[in-house]
Short mmCIF file of C-alpha atoms in Angstrom, two decimals:
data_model
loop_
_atom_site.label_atom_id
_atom_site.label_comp_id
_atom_site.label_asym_id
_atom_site.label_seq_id
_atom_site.Cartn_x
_atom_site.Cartn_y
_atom_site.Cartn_z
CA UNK A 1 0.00 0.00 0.00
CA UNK A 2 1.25 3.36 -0.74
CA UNK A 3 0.35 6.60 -0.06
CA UNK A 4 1.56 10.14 -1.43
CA UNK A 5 1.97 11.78 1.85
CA UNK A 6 1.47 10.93 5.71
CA UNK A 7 -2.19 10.31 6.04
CA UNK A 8 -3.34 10.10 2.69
CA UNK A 9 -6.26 8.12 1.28
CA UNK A 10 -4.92 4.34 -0.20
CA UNK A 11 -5.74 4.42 -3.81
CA UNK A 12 -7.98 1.41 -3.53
CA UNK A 13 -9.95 3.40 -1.40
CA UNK A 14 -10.68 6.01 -2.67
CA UNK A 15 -14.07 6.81 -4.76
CA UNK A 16 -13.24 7.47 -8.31
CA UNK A 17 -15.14 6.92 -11.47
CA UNK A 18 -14.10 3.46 -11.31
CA UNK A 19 -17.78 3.60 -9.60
CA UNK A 20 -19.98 1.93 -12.36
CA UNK A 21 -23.48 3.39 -13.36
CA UNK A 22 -24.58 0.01 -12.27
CA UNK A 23 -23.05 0.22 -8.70
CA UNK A 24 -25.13 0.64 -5.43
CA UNK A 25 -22.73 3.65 -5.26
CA UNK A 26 -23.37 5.05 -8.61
CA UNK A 27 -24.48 9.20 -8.33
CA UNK A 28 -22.23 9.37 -5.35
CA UNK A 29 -21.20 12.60 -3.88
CA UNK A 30 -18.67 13.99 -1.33
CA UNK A 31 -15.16 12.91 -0.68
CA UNK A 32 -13.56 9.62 1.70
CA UNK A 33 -13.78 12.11 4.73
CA UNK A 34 -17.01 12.60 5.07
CA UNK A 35 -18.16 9.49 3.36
CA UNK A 36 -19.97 9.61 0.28
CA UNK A 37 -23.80 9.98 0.03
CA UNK A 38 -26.41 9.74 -2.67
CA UNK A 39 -28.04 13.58 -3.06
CA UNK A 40 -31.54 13.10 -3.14
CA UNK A 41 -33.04 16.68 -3.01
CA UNK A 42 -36.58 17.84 -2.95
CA UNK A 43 -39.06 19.65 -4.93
CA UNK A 44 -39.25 22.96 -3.39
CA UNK A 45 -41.14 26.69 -3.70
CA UNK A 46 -39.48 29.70 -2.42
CA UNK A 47 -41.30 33.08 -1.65
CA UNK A 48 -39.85 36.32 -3.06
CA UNK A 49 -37.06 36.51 -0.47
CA UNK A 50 -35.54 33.06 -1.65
CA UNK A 51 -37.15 31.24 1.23
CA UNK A 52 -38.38 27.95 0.91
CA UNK A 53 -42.17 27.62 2.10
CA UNK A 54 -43.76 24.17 0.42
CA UNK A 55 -41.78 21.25 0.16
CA UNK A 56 -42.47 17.69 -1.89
CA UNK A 57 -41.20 14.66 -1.18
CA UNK A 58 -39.30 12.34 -3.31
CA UNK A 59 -40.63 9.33 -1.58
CA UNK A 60 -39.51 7.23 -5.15
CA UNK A 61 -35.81 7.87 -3.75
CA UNK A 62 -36.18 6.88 -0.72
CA UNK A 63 -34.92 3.61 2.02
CA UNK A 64 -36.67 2.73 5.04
CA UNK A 65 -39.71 4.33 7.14
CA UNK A 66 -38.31 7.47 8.14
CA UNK A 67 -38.76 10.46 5.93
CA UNK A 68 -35.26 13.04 6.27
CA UNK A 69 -36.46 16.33 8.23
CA UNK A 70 -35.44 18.01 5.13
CA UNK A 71 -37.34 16.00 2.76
CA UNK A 72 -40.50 15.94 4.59
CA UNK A 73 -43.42 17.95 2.82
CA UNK A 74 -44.41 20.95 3.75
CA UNK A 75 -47.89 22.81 2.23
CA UNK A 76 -50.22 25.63 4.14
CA UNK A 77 -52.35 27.79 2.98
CA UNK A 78 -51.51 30.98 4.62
CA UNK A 79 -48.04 32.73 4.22
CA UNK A 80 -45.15 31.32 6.77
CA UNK A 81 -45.91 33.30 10.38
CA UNK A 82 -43.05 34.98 11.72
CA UNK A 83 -40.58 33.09 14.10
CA UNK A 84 -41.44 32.91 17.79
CA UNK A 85 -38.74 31.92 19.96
CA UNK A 86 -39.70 28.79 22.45
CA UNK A 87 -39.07 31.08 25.15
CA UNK A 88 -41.50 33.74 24.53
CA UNK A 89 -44.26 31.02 23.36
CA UNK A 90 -47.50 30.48 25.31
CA UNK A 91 -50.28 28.16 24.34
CA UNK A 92 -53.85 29.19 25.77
CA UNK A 93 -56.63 26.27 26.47
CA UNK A 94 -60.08 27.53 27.08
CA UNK A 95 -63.59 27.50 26.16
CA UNK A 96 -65.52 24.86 27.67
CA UNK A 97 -62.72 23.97 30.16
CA UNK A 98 -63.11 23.83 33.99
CA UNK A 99 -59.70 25.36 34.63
CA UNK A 100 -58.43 27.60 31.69
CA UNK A 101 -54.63 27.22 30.98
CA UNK A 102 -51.92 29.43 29.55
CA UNK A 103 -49.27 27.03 29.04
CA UNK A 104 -45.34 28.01 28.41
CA UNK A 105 -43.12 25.52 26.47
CA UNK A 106 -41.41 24.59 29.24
CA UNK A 107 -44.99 24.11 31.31
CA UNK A 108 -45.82 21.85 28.35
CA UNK A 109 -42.92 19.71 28.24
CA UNK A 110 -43.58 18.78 32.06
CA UNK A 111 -46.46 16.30 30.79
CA UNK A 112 -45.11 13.21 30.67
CA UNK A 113 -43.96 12.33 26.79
CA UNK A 114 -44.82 10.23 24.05
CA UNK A 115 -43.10 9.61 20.60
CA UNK A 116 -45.50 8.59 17.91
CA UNK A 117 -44.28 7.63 14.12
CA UNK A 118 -46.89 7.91 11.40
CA UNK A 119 -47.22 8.54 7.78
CA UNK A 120 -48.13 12.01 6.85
CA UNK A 121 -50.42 12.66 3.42
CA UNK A 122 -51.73 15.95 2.48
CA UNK A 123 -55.51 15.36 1.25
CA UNK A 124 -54.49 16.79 -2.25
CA UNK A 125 -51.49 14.33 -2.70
CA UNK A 126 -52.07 12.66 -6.51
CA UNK A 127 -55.13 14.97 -7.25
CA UNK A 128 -54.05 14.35 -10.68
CA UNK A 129 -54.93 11.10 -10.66
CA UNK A 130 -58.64 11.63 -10.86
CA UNK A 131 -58.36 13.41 -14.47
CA UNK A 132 -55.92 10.35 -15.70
CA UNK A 133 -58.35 7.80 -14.53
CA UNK A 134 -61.01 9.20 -16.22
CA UNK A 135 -58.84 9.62 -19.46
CA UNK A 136 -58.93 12.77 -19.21
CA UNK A 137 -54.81 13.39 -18.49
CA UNK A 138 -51.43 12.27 -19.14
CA UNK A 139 -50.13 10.01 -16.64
CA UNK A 140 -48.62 11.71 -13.84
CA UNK A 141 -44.95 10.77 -12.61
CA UNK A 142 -44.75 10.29 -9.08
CA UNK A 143 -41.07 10.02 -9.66
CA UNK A 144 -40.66 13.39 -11.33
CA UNK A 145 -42.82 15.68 -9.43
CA UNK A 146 -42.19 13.81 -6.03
CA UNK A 147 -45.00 13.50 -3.38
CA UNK A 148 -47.38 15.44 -0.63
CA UNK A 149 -46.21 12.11 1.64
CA UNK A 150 -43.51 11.33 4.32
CA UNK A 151 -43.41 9.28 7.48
CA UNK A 152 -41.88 10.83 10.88
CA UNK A 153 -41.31 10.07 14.31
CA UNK A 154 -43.03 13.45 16.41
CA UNK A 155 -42.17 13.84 20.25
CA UNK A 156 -44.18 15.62 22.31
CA UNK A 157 -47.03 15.08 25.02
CA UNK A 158 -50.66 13.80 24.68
CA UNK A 159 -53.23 16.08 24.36
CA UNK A 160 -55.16 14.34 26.58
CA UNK A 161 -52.77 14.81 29.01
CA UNK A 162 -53.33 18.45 28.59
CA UNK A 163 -57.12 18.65 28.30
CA UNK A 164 -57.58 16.53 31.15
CA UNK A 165 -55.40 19.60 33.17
CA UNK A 166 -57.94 22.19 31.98
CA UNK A 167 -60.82 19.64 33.10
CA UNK A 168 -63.27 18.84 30.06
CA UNK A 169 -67.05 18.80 31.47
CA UNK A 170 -70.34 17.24 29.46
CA UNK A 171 -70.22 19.74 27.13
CA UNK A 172 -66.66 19.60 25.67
CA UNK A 173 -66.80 17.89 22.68
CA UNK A 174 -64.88 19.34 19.97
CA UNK A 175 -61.32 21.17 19.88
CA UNK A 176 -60.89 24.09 17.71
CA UNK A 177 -56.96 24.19 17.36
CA UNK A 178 -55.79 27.72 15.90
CA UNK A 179 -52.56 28.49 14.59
CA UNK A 180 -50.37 30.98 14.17
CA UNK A 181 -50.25 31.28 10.25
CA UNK A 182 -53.11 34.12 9.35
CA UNK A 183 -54.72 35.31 5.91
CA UNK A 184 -57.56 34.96 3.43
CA UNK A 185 -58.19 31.52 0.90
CA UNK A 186 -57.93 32.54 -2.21
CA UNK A 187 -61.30 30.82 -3.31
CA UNK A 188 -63.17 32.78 -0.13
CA UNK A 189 -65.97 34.85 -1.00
CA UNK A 190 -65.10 38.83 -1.57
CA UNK A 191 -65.37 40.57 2.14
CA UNK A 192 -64.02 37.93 3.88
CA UNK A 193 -61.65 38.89 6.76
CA UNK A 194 -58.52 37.31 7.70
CA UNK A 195 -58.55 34.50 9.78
CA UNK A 196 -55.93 32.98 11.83
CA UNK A 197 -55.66 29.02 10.48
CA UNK A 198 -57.57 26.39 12.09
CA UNK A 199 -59.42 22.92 12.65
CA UNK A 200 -61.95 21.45 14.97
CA UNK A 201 -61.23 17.95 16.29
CA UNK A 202 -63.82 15.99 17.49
CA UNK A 203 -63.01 15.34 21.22
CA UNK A 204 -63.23 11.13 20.57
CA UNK A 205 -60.10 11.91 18.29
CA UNK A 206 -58.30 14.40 20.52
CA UNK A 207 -58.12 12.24 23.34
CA UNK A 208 -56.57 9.04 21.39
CA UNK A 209 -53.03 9.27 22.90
CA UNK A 210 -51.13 9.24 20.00
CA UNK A 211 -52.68 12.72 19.07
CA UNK A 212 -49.82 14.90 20.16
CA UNK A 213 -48.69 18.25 20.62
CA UNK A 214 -45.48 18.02 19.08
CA UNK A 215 -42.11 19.82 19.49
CA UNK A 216 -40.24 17.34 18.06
CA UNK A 217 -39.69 15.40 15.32
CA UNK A 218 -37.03 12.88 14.39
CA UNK A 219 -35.02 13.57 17.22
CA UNK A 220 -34.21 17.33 16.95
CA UNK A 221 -36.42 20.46 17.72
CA UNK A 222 -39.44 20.87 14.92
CA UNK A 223 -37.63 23.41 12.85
CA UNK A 224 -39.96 26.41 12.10
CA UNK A 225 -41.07 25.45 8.40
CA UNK A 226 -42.81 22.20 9.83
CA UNK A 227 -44.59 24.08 12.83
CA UNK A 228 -42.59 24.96 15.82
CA UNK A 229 -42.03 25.66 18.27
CA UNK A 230 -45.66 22.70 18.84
CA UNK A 231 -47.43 21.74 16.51
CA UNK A 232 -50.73 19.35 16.46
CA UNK A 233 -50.36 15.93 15.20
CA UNK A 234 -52.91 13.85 14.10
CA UNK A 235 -51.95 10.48 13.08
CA UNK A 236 -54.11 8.85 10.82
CA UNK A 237 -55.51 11.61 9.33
CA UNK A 238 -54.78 14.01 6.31
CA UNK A 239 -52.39 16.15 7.30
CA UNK A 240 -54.64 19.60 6.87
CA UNK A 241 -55.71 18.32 10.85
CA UNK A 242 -52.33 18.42 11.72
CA UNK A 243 -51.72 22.06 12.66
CA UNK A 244 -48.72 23.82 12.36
CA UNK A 245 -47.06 26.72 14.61
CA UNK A 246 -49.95 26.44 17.38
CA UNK A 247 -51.06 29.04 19.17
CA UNK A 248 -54.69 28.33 21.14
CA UNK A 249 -56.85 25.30 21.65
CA UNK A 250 -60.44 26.14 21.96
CA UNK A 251 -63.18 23.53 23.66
CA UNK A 252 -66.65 23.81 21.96
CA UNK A 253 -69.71 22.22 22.43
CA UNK A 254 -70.96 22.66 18.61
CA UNK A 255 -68.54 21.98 15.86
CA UNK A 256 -66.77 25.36 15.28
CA UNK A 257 -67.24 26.77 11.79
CA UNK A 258 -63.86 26.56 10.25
CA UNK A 259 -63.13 27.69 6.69
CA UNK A 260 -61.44 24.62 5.56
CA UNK A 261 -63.74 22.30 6.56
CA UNK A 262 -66.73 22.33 4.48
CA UNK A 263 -65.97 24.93 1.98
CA UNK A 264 -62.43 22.49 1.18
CA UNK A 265 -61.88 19.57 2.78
CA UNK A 266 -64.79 17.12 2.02
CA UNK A 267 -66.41 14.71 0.08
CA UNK A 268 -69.40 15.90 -2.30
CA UNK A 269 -70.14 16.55 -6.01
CA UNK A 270 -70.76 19.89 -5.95
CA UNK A 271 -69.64 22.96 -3.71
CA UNK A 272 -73.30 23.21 -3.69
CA UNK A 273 -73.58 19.90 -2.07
CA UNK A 274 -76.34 19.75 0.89
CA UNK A 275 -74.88 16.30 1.43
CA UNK A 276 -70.83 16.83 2.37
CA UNK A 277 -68.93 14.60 4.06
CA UNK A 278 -66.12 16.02 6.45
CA UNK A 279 -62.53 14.54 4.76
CA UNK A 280 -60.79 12.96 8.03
CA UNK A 281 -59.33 9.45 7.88
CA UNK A 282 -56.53 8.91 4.85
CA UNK A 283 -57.46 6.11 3.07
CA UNK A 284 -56.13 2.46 2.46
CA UNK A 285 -52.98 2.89 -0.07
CA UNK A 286 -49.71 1.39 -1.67
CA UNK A 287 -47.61 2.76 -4.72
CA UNK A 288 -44.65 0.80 -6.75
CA UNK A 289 -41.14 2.52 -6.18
CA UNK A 290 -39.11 0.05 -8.01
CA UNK A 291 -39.56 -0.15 -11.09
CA UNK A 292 -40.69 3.21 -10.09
CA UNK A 293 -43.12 5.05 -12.97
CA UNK A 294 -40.75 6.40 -15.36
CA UNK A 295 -39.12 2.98 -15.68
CA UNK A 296 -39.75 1.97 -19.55
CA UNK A 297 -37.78 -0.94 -20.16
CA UNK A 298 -36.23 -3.92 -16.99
CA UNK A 299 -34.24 -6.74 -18.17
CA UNK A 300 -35.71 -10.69 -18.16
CA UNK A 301 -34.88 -12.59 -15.31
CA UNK A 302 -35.13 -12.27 -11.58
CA UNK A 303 -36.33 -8.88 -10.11
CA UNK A 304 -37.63 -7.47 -7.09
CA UNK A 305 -41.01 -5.34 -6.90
CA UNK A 306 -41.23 -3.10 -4.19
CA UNK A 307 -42.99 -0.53 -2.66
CA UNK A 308 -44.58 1.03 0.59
CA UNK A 309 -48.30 0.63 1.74
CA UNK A 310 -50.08 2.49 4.27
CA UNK A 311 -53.59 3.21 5.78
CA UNK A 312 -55.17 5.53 8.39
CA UNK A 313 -57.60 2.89 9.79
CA UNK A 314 -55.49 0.82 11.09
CA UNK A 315 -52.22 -1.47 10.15
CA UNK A 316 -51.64 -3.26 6.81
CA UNK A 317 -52.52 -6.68 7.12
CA UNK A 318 -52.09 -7.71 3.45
CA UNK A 319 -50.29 -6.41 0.13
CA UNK A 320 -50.87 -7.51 -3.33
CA UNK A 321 -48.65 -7.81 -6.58
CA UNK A 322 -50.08 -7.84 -10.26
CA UNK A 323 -48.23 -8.05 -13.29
CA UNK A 324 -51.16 -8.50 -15.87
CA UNK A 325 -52.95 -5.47 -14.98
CA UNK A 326 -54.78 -6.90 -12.61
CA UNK A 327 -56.18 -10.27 -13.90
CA UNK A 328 -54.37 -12.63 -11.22
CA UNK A 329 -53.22 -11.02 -7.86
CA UNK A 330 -49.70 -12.59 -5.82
CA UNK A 331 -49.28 -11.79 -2.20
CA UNK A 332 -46.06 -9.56 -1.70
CA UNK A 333 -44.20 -10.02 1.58
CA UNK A 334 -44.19 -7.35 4.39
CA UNK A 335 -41.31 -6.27 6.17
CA UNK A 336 -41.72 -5.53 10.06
CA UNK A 337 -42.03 -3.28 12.06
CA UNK A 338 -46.16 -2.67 11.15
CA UNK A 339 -46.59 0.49 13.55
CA UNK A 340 -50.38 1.17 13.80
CA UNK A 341 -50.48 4.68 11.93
CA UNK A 342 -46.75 4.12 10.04
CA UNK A 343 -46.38 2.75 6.46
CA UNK A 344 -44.80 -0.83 5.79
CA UNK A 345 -42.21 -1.66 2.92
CA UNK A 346 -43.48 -4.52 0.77
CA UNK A 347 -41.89 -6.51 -1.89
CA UNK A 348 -42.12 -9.07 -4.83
CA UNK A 349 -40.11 -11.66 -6.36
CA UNK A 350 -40.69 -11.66 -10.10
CA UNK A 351 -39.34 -13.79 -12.46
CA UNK A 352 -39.90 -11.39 -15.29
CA UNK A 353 -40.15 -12.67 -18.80
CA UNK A 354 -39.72 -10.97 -22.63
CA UNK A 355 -43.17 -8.67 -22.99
CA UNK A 356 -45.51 -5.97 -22.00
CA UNK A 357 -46.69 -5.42 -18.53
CA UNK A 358 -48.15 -3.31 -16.14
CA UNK A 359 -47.39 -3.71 -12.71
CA UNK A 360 -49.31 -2.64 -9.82
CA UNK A 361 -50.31 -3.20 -5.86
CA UNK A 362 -53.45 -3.26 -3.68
CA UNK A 363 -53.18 -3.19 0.15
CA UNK A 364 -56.13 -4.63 2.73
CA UNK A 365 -55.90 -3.06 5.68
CA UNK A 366 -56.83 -4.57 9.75
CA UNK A 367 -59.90 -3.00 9.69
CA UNK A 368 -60.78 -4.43 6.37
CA UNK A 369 -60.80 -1.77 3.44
CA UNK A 370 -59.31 -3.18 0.34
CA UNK A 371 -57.53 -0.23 -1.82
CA UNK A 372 -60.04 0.24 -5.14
CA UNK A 373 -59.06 0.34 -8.71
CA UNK A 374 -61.72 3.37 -8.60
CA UNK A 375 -61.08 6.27 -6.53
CA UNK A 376 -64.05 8.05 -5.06
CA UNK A 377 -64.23 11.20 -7.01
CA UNK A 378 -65.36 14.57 -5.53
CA UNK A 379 -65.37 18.00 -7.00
CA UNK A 380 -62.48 18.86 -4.62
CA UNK A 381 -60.32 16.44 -5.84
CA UNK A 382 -59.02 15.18 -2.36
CA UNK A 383 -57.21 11.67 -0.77
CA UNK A 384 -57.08 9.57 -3.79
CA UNK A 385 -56.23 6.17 -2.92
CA UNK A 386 -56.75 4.13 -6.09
CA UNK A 387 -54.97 1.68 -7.39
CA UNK A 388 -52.36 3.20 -10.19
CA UNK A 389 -50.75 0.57 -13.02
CA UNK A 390 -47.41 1.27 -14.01
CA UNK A 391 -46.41 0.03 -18.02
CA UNK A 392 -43.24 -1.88 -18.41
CA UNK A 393 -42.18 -3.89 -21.26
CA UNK A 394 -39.43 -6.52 -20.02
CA UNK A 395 -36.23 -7.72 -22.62
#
C-alpha cells in the first residue's frame, strides 16, 4: 500500500469513477472524509425573499420508514408566520374547560412524553390522478414531481394529558386548534376577513393518545417550516388536521365553523352539495417505487417489486402484486415493524419474462378496506387512494 503523503487516502480506497453506473454507489457525492452519500433533493417553492415555504417529497428515492427532516413535505395555505422563539411562546386552552390554561413551552414539556411515528399525506397528494383515470390526463410521474407524503417520528405530550389539566365537562366535545399562520383563501368569498388558520377535532379523536402536541420530530427540535415551536399531530388523518405553529386550543360544544372544513376539505359533487362529508381518515394505499413510474424498459430474469403501503384505519394486514394489470393477484411479503399509523415496505419476487406489462399493488388493511381500482371522485379532488398501473415492457 502506498500513499503520497502521511495520512493520505490508499488508492484502492478512494471513490473514483471506477464507480460503475450500475453500482449501489453510482451518483455518489462527497469525498472519503465525510463518506460519500447519494443527493436526493426535494421539490421545493421559495417566496420572493428566496425562502423555501412548500416542500415535496421524493418518496420514489427513498430507504426505510423514516422520511429526512429536510425531505419531509411541507404545504399551508396561509403565508409562513413569523418566528417565535420557544421562550416567549404560550399556548392558551379555554372554552368549555373547567380550569383555563396558559401554558409556556417549558410548562408543556412537564407532561409526561410520548413519541408517535406515522405517515403524513396531504388530502391533495395525486389529485391528478382523478383526471388520468377518467382519461382525461397524461399520466402523472410520481417520480418526477415527487410527493405530498412522508413518514416521521413526532415527540411531544398527549393532548389528553393536557385537556384533562384544563378539566373537560359534558359539554366539551370538539377542539378548535388555531394556529399561528393568518390570511384569506384565495377561493373565499369577496369581504371575507382574515382569519388565523384552524381545525376542529372531534373530542373522541383528541383524546386518542397518540394525538400529540409536538415539538419534536425525528429527534431534533421541529424546525420552524414544519410548525414549531408545537405543533398538532394527528396520526391517521390528512395532514390539513395536523396544525402547524400552534397558538390556542379552543373547547366547543358545537362543531366550530372553520373555513377549511366544508368549503375544502370534504367529500361531495358539488360545492353546492347539501350532502358533504367532512374529509378525516386517509385512506387504504400502496404505490410501486421500483420499477418506479418512469421505468420503460427492466431486463428478463429475476427482479424485485417493491414498494410502501399504508392506511389511516389501522395497520396493513395484506399487500398484493399484479403483473397482468390486474387479472391474477400474488401476495407480496411485508417487512416488520407494522406500527399502527406508520407505512410498511413490501416486496415481490418476479421472475420477469420478454413482454408488455403493467405492474401494480393493492393493500387490505386490519380493519378491512381493500384499496379500489376506482377512486371516489369529488369535486375537490381530495385523498385519492386508487390503485395506479405502471407500463413496463421486459427484454
Amino acid at each position: 500500500m502506498t500513499t503520497s503523503e502521511e495520512g493520505a487516502v490508499p488508492d484502492f480506497l478512494r471513490m473514483d469513477d471506477a464507480i460503475g453506473s450500475d453500482s449501489a454507489n453510482a451518483g455518489l457525492t462527497g469525498d472519503w472524509y465525510g463518506w460519500p452519500s447519494k443527493e436526493v433533493n426535494p421539490v421545493t417553492l421559495l417566496d420572493d425573499e428566496g425562502r423555501t415555504v412548500r416542500i415535496r417529497t421524493p418518496v420514489m428515492d427513498l430507504e426505510g420508514l423514516i422520511t429526512p427532516t429536510h425531505l419531509h413535505y411541507t404545504v399551508q395555505h396561509f403565508d409562513v408566520p413569523p418566528i417565535i422563539p420557544a421562550d416567549q411562546w404560550t399556548l392558551t386552552i379555554d372554552g368549555e374547560v373547567k380550569n383555563p390554561l396558559t401554558l409556556s413551552f417549558d410548562d408543556l414539556r412537564r407532561f409526561p412524553g410520548r413519541s408517535v411515528r406515522t405517515v403524513m399525506e396531504c388530502s391533495g397528494s395525486d389529485a391528478t390522478f382523478f383526471e388520468f383515470l377518467k382519461g382525461e390526463g397524461p399520466r402523472p410521474s410520481r417520480t418526477s414531481e415527487a410527493m405530498i407524503l412522508s413518514a416521521s417520528e413526532w415527540t411531544g405530550v398527549p393532548l389528553y394529558a393536557v385537556l384533562q389539566e384544563a378539566g373537560l365537562t359534558d359539554k366539551s366535545l370538539y377542539i378548535r386548534a388555531e394556529g399561528w399562520d393568518i390570511g384569506v383563501p384565495a377561493t373565499a368569498k369577496e369581504g371575507t376577513e382574515a382569519f388565523y388558520y384552524d381545525k376542529g377535532l372531534p373530542v373522541q379523536k383528541a383524546l386518542h393518545p397518540d394525538t400529540i402536541l409536538a415539538w419534536a420530530q425525528n429527534g431534533a427540535l421541529l424546525e420552524h417550516l414544519h410548525g414549531a415551536p408545537v405543533r398538532l399531530l394527528v396520526p391517521g388523518w390528512s395532514g390539513n388536521w395536523s396544525v402547524k405553529w400552534l397558538r390556542r386550543l379552543e373547547v366547543t360544544e358545537e362543531m366550530p365553523d372553520c373555513w377549511y372544513h366544508y368549503q375544502f376539505y370534504y367529500y361531495a359533487d358539488s360545492e353546492d352539495s347539501p350532502d358533504k362529508e367532512l374529509i378525516t381518515t386517509i385512506g387504504v394505499k400502496s404505490m410501486v417505487t421500483s420499477p418506479n413510474d418512469n421505468t420503460k424498459v427492466i431486463n428478463s430474469g429475476e427482479q424485485m417489486i417493491r414498494g410502501y403501503a399504508w392506511s389511516g384505519a389501522g395497520a396493513i394486514d395484506s399487500v398484493e402484486v399484479s403483473v397482468d394489470d390486474g387479472e391474477t393477484w400474488h401476495s407480496a411479503h411485508i417487512e416488520q415493524p407494522r406500527d399502527r399509523f406508520m407505512w410498511v415496505r413490501w416486496s415481490y419476487k418476479w421472475d420477469a419474462k420478454p413482454g408488455d406489462y403493467t405492474i401494480m399493488s393493492r393493500a387490505t388493511d386490519e380493519v378491512g378496506r381493500v384499496q379500489s381500482r376506482e377512486p371516489r371522485y369529488n369535486n375537490m379532488r381530495k385523498n385519492f387512494s386508487a390503485i395506479v398501473g405502471y407500463p413496463v415492457t421486459v427484454e
